[in-house]
PDB file of N, CA, C and O in Angstrom:
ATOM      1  N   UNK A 833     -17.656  16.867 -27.424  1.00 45.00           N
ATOM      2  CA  UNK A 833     -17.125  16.182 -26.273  1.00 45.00           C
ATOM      3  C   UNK A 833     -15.894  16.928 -25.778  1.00 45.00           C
ATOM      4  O   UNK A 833     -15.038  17.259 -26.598  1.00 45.00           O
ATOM      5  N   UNK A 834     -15.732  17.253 -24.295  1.00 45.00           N
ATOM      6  CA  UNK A 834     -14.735  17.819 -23.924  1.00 45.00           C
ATOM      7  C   UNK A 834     -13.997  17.125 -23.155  1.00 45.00           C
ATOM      8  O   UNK A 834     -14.547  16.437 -22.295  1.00 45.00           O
ATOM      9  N   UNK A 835     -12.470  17.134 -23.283  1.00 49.00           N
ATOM     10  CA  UNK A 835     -11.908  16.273 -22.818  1.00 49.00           C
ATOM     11  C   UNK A 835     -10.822  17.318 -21.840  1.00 49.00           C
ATOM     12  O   UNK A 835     -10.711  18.529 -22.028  1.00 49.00           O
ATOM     13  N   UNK A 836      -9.924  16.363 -20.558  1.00 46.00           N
ATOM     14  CA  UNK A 836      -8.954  17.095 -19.914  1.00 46.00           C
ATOM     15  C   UNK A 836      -7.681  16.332 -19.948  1.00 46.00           C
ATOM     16  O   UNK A 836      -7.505  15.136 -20.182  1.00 46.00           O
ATOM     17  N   UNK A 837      -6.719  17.392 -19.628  1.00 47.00           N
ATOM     18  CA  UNK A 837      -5.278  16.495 -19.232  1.00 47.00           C
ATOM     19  C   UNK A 837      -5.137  16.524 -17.757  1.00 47.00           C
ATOM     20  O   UNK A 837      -3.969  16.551 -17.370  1.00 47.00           O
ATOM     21  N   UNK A 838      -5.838  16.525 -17.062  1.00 44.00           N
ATOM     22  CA  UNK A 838      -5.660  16.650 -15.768  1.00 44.00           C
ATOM     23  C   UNK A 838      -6.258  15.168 -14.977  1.00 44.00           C
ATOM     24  O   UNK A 838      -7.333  14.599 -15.165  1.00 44.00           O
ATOM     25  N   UNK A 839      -5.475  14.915 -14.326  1.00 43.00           N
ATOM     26  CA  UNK A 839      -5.666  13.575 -13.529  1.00 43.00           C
ATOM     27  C   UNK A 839      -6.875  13.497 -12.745  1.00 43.00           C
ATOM     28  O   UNK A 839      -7.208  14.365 -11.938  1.00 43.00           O
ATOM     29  N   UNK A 840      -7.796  12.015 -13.092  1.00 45.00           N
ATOM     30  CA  UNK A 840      -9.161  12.045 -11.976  1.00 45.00           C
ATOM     31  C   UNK A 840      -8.669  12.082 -10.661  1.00 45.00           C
ATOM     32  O   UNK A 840      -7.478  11.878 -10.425  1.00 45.00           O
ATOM     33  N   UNK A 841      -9.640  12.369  -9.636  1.00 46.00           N
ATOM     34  CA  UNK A 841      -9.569  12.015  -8.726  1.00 46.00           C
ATOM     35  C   UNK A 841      -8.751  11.260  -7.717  1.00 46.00           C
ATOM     36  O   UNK A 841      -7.851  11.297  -6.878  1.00 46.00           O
ATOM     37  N   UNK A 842      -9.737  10.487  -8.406  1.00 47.00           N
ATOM     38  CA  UNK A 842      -9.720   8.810  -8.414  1.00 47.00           C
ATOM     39  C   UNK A 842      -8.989   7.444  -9.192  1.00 47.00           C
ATOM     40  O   UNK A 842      -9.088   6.235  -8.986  1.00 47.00           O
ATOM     41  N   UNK A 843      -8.383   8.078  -9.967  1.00 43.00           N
ATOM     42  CA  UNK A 843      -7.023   6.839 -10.300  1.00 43.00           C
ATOM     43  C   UNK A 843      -6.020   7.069  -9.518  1.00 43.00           C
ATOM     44  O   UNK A 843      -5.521   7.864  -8.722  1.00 43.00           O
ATOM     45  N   UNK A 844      -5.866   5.632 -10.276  1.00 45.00           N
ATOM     46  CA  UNK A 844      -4.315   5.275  -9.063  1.00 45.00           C
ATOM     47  C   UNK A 844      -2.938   6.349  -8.967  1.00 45.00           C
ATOM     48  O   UNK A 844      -2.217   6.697  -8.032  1.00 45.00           O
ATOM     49  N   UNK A 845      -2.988   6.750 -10.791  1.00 43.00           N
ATOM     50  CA  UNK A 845      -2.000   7.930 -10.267  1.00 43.00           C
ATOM     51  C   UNK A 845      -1.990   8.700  -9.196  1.00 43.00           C
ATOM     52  O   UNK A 845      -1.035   8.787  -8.424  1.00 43.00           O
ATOM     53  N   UNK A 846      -3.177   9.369  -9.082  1.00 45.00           N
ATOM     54  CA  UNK A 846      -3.298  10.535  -7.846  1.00 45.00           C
ATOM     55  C   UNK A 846      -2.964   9.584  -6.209  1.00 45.00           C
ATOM     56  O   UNK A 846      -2.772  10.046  -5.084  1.00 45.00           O
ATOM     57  N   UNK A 847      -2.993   8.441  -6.582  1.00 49.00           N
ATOM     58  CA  UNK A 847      -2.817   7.933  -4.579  1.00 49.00           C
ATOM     59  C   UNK A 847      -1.608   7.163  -4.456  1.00 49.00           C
ATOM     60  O   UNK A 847      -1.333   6.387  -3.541  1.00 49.00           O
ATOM     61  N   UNK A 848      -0.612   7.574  -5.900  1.00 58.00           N
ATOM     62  CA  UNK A 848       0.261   6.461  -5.915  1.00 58.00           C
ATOM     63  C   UNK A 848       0.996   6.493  -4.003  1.00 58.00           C
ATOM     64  O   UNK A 848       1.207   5.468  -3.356  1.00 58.00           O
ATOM     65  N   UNK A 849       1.222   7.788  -3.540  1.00 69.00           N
ATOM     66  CA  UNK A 849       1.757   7.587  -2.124  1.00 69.00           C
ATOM     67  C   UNK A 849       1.276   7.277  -1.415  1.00 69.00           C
ATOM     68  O   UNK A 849       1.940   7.086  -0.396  1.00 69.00           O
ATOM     69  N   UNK A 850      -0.267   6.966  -1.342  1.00 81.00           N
ATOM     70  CA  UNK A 850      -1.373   6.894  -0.271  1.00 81.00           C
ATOM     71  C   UNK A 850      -1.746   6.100  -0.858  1.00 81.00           C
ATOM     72  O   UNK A 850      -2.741   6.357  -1.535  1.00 81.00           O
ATOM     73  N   UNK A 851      -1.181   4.749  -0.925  1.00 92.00           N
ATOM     74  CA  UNK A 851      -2.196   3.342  -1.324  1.00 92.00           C
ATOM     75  C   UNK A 851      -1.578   2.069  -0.135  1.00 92.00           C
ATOM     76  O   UNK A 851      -0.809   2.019   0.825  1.00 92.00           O
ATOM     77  N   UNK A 852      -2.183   1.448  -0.663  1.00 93.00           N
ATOM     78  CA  UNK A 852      -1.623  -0.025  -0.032  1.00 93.00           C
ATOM     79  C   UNK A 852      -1.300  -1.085  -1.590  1.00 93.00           C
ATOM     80  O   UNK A 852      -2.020  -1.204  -2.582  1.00 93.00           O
ATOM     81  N   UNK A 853      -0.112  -1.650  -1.324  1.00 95.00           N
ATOM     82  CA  UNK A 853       0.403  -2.114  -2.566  1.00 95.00           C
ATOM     83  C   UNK A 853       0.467  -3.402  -2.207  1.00 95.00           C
ATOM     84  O   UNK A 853       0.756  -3.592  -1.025  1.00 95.00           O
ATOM     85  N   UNK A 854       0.270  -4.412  -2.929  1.00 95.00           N
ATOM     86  CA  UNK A 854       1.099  -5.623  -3.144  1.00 95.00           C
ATOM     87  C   UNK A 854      -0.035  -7.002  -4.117  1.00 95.00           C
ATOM     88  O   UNK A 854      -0.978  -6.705  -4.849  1.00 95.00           O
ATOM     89  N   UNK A 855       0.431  -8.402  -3.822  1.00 95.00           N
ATOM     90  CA  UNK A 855       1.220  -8.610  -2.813  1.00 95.00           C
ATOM     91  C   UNK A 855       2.653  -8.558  -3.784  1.00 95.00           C
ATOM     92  O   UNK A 855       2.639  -8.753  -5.000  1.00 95.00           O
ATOM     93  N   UNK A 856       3.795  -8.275  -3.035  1.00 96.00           N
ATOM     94  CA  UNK A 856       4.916  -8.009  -3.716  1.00 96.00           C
ATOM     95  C   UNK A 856       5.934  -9.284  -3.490  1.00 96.00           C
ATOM     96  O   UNK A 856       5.595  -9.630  -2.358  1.00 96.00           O
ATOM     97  N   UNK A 857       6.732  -9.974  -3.795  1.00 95.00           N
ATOM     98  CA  UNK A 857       7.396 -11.297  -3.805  1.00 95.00           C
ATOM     99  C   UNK A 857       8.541 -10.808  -3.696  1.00 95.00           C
ATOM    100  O   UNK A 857       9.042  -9.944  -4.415  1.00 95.00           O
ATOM    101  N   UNK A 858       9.157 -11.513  -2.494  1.00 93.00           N
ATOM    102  CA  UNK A 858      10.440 -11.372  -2.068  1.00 93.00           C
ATOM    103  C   UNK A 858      11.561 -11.780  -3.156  1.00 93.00           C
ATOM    104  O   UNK A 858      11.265 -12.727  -3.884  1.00 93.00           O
ATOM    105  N   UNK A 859      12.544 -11.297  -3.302  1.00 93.00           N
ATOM    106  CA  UNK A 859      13.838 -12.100  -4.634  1.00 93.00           C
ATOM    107  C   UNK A 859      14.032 -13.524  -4.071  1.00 93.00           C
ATOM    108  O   UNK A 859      14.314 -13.598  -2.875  1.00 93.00           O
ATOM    109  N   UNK A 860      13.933 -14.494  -4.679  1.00 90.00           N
ATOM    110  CA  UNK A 860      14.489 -15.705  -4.545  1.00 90.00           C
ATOM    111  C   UNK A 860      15.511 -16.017  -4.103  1.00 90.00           C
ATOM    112  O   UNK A 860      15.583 -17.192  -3.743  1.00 90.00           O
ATOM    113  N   UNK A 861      16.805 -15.099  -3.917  1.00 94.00           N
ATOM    114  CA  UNK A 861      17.746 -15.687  -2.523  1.00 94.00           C
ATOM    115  C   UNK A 861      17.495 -15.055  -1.419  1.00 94.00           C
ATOM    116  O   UNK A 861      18.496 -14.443  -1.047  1.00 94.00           O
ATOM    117  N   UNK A 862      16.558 -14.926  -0.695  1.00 91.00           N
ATOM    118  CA  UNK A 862      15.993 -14.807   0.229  1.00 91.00           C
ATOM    119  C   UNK A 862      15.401 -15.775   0.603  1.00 91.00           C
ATOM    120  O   UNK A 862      14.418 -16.221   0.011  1.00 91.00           O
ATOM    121  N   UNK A 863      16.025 -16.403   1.932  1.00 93.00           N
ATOM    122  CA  UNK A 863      15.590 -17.780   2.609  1.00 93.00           C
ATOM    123  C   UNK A 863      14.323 -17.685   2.895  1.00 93.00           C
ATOM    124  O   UNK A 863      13.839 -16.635   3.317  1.00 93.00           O
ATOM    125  N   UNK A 864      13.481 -19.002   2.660  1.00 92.00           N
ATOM    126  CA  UNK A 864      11.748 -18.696   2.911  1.00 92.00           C
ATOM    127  C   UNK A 864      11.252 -17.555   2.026  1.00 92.00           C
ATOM    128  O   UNK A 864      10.323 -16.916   2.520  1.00 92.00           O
ATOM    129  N   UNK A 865      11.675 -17.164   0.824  1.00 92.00           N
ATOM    130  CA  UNK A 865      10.945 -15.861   0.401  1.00 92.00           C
ATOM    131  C   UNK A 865       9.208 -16.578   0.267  1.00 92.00           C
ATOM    132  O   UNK A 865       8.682 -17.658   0.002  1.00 92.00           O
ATOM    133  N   UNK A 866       8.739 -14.930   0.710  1.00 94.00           N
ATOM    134  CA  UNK A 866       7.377 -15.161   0.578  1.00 94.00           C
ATOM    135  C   UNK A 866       6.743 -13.862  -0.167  1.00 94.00           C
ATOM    136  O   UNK A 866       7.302 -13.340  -1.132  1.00 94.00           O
ATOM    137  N   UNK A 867       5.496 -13.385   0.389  1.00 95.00           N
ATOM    138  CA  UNK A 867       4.709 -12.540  -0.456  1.00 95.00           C
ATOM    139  C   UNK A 867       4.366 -11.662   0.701  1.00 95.00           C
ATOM    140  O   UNK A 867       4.157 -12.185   1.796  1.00 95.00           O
ATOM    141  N   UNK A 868       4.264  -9.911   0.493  1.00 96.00           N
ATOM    142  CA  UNK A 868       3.711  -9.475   1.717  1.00 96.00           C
ATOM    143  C   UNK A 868       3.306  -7.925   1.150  1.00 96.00           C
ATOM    144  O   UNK A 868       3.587  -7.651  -0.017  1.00 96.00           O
ATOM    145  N   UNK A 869       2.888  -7.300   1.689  1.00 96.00           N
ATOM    146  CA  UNK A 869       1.633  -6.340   1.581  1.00 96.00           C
ATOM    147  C   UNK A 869       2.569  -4.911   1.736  1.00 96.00           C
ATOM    148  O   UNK A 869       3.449  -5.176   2.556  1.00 96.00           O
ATOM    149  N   UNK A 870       2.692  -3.726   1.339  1.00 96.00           N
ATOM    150  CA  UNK A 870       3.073  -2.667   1.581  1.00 96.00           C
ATOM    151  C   UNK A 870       2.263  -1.070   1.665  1.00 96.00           C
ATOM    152  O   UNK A 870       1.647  -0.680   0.673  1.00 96.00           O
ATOM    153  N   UNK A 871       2.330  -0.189   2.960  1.00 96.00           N
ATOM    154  CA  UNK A 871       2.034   1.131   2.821  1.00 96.00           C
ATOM    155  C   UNK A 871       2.736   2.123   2.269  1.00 96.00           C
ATOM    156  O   UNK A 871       3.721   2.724   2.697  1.00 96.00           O
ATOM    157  N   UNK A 872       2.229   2.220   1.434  1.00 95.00           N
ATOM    158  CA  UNK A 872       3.496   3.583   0.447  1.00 95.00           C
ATOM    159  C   UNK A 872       3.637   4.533   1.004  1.00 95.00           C
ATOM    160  O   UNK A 872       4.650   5.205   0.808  1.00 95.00           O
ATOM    161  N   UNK A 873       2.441   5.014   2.105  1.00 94.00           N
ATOM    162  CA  UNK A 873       2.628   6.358   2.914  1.00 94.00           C
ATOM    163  C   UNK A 873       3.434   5.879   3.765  1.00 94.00           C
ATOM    164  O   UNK A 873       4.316   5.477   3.007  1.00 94.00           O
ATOM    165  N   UNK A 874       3.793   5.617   4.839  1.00 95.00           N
ATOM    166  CA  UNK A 874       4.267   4.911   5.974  1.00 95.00           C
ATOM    167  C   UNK A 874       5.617   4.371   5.799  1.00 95.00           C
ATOM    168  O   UNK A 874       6.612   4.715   6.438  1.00 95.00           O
ATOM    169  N   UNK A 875       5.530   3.128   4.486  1.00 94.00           N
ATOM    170  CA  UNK A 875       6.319   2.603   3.938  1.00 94.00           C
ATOM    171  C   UNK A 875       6.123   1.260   5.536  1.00 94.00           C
ATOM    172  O   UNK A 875       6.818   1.532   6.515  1.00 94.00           O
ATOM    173  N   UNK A 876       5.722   0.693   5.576  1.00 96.00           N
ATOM    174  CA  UNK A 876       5.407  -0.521   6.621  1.00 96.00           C
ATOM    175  C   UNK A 876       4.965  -1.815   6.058  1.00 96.00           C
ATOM    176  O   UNK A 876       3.954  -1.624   5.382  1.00 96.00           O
ATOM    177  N   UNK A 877       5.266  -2.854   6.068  1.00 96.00           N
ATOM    178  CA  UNK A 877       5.092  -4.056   5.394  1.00 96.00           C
ATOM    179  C   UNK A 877       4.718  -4.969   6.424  1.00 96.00           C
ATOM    180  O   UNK A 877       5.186  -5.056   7.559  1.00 96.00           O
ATOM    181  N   UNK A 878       3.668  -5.746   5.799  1.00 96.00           N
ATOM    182  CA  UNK A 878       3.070  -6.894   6.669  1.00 96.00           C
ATOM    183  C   UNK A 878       3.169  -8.725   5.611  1.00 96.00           C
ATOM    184  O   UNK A 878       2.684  -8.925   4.497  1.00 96.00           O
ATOM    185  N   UNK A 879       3.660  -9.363   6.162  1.00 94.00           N
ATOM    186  CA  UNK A 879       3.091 -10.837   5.240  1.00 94.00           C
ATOM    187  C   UNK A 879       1.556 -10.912   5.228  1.00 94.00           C
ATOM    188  O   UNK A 879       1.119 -11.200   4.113  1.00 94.00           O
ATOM    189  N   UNK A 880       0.819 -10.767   5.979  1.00 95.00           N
ATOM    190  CA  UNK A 880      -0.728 -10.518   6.279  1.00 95.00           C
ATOM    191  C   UNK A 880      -1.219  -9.467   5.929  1.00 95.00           C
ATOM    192  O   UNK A 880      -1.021  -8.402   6.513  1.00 95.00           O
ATOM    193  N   UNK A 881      -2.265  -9.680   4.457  1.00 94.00           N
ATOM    194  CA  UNK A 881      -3.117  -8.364   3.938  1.00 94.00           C
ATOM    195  C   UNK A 881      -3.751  -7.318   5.327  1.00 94.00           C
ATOM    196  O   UNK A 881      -3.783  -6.097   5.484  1.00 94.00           O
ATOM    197  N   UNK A 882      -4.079  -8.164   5.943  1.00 94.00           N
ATOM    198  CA  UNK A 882      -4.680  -7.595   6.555  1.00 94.00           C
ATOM    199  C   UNK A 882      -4.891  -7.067   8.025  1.00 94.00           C
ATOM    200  O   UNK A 882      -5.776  -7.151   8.877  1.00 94.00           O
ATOM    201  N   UNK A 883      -3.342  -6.338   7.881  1.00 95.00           N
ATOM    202  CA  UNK A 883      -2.965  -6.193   8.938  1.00 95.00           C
ATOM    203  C   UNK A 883      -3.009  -4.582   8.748  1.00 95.00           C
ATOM    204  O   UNK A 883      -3.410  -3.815   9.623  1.00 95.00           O
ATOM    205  N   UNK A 884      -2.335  -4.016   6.923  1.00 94.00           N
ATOM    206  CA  UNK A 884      -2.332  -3.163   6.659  1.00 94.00           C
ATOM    207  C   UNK A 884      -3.977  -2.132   6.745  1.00 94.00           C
ATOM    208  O   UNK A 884      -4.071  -0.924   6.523  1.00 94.00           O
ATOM    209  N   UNK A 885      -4.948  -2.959   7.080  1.00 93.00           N
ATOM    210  CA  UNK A 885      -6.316  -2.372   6.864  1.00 93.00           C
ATOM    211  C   UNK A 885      -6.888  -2.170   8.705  1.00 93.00           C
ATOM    212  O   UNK A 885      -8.034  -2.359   9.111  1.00 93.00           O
ATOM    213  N   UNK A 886      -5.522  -1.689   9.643  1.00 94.00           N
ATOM    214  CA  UNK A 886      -6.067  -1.999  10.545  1.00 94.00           C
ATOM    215  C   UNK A 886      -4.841  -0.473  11.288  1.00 94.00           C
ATOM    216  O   UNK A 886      -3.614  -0.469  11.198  1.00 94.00           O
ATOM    217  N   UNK A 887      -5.297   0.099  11.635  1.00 94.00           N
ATOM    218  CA  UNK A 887      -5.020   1.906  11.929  1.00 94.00           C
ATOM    219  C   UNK A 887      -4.166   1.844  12.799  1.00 94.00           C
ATOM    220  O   UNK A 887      -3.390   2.795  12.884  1.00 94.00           O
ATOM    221  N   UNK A 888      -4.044   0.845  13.617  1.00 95.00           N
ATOM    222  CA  UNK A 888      -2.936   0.878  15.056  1.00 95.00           C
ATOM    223  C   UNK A 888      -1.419   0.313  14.283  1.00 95.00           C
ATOM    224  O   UNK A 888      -0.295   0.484  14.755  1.00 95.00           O
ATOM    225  N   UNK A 889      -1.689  -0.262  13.223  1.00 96.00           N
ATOM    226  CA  UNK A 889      -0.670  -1.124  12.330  1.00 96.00           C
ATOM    227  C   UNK A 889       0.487  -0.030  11.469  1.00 96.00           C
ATOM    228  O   UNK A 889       1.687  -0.196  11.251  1.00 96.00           O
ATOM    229  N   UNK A 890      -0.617   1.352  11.031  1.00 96.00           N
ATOM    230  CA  UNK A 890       0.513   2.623  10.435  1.00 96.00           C
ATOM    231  C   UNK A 890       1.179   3.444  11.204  1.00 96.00           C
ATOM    232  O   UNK A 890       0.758   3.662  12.340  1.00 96.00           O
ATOM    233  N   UNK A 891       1.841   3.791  10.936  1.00 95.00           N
ATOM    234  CA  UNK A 891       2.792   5.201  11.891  1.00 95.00           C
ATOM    235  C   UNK A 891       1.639   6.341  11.756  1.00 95.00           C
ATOM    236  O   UNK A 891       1.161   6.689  10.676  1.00 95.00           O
ATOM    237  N   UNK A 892       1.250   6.892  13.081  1.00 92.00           N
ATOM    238  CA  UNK A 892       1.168   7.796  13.290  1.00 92.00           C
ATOM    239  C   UNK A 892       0.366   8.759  12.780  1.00 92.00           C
ATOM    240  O   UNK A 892      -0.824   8.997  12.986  1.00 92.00           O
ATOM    241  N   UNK A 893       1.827   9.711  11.520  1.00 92.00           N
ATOM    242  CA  UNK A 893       1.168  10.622  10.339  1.00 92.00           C
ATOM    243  C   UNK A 893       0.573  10.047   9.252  1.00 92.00           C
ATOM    244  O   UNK A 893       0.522  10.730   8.229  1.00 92.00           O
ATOM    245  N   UNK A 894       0.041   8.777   9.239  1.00 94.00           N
ATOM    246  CA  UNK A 894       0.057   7.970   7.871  1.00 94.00           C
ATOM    247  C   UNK A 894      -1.389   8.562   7.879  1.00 94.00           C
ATOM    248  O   UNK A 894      -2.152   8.842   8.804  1.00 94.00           O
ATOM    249  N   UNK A 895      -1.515   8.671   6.262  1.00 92.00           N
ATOM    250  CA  UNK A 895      -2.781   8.990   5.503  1.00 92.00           C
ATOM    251  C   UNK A 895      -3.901   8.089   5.282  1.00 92.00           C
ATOM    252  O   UNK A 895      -5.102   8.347   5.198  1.00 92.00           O
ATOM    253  N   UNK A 896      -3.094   6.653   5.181  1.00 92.00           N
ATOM    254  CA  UNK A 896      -3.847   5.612   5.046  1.00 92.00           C
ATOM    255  C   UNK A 896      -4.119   5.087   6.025  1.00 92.00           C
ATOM    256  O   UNK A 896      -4.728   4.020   5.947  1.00 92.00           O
ATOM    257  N   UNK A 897      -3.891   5.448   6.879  1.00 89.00           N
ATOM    258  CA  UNK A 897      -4.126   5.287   8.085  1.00 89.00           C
ATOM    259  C   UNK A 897      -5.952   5.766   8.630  1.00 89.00           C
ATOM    260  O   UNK A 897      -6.786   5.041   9.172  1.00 89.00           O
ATOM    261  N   UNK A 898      -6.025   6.717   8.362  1.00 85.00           N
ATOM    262  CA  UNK A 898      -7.243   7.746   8.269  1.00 85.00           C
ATOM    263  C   UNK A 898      -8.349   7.364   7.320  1.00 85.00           C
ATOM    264  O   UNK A 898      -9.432   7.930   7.170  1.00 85.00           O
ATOM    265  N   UNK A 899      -7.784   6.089   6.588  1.00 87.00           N
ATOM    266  CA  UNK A 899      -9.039   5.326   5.501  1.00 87.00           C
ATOM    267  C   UNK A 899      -9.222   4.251   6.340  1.00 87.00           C
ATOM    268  O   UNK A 899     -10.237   3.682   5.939  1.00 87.00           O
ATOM    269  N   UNK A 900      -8.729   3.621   7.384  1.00 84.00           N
ATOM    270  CA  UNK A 900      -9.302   2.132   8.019  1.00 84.00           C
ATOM    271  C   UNK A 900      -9.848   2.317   8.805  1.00 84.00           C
ATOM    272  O   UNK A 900     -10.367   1.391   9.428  1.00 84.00           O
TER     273      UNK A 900
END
C-alpha cells in the first residue's frame, strides 16, 4: 500500500480560502446576536445561507463566486 503526504484535492484543507463557512454566532454582547454565513474568498457575510450561493452576492474576483 502506498501512501502520500500531500493534500487531496478535495479536502477542506486545500479550499480553506475558497469555501463558504458557517453558520458562525455572533458574541453575546452583541444586541440581537444571531447566526450568519461567511465567504472566505471575498470575506462577505450574509444572515441568509443562501444568499452566499448566489454570484451577484460575491465581489467580483471571488473564486466562489465561479462555483454558483
Amino acid at each position: 500500500m502506498s501512501t502520500s503526504n500531500s493534500t487531496p484535492e478535495n479536502s477542506i484543507a486545500s479550499e480553506q480560502a475558497n469555501r463558504i463557512t458557517g453558520p458562525h454566532r455572533e458574541p453575546p454582547t452583541v444586541a440581537n446576536a444571531t447566526t450568519y454565513w461567511r465567504c472566505e474568498s471575498c470575506d462577505r457575510e450574509s444572515i441568509r445561507e443562501q444568499d452566499l450561493h448566489r454570484e451577484a452576492f460575491h465581489a467580483a474576483d471571488c473564486e466562489v463566486a465561479d462555483r454558483c
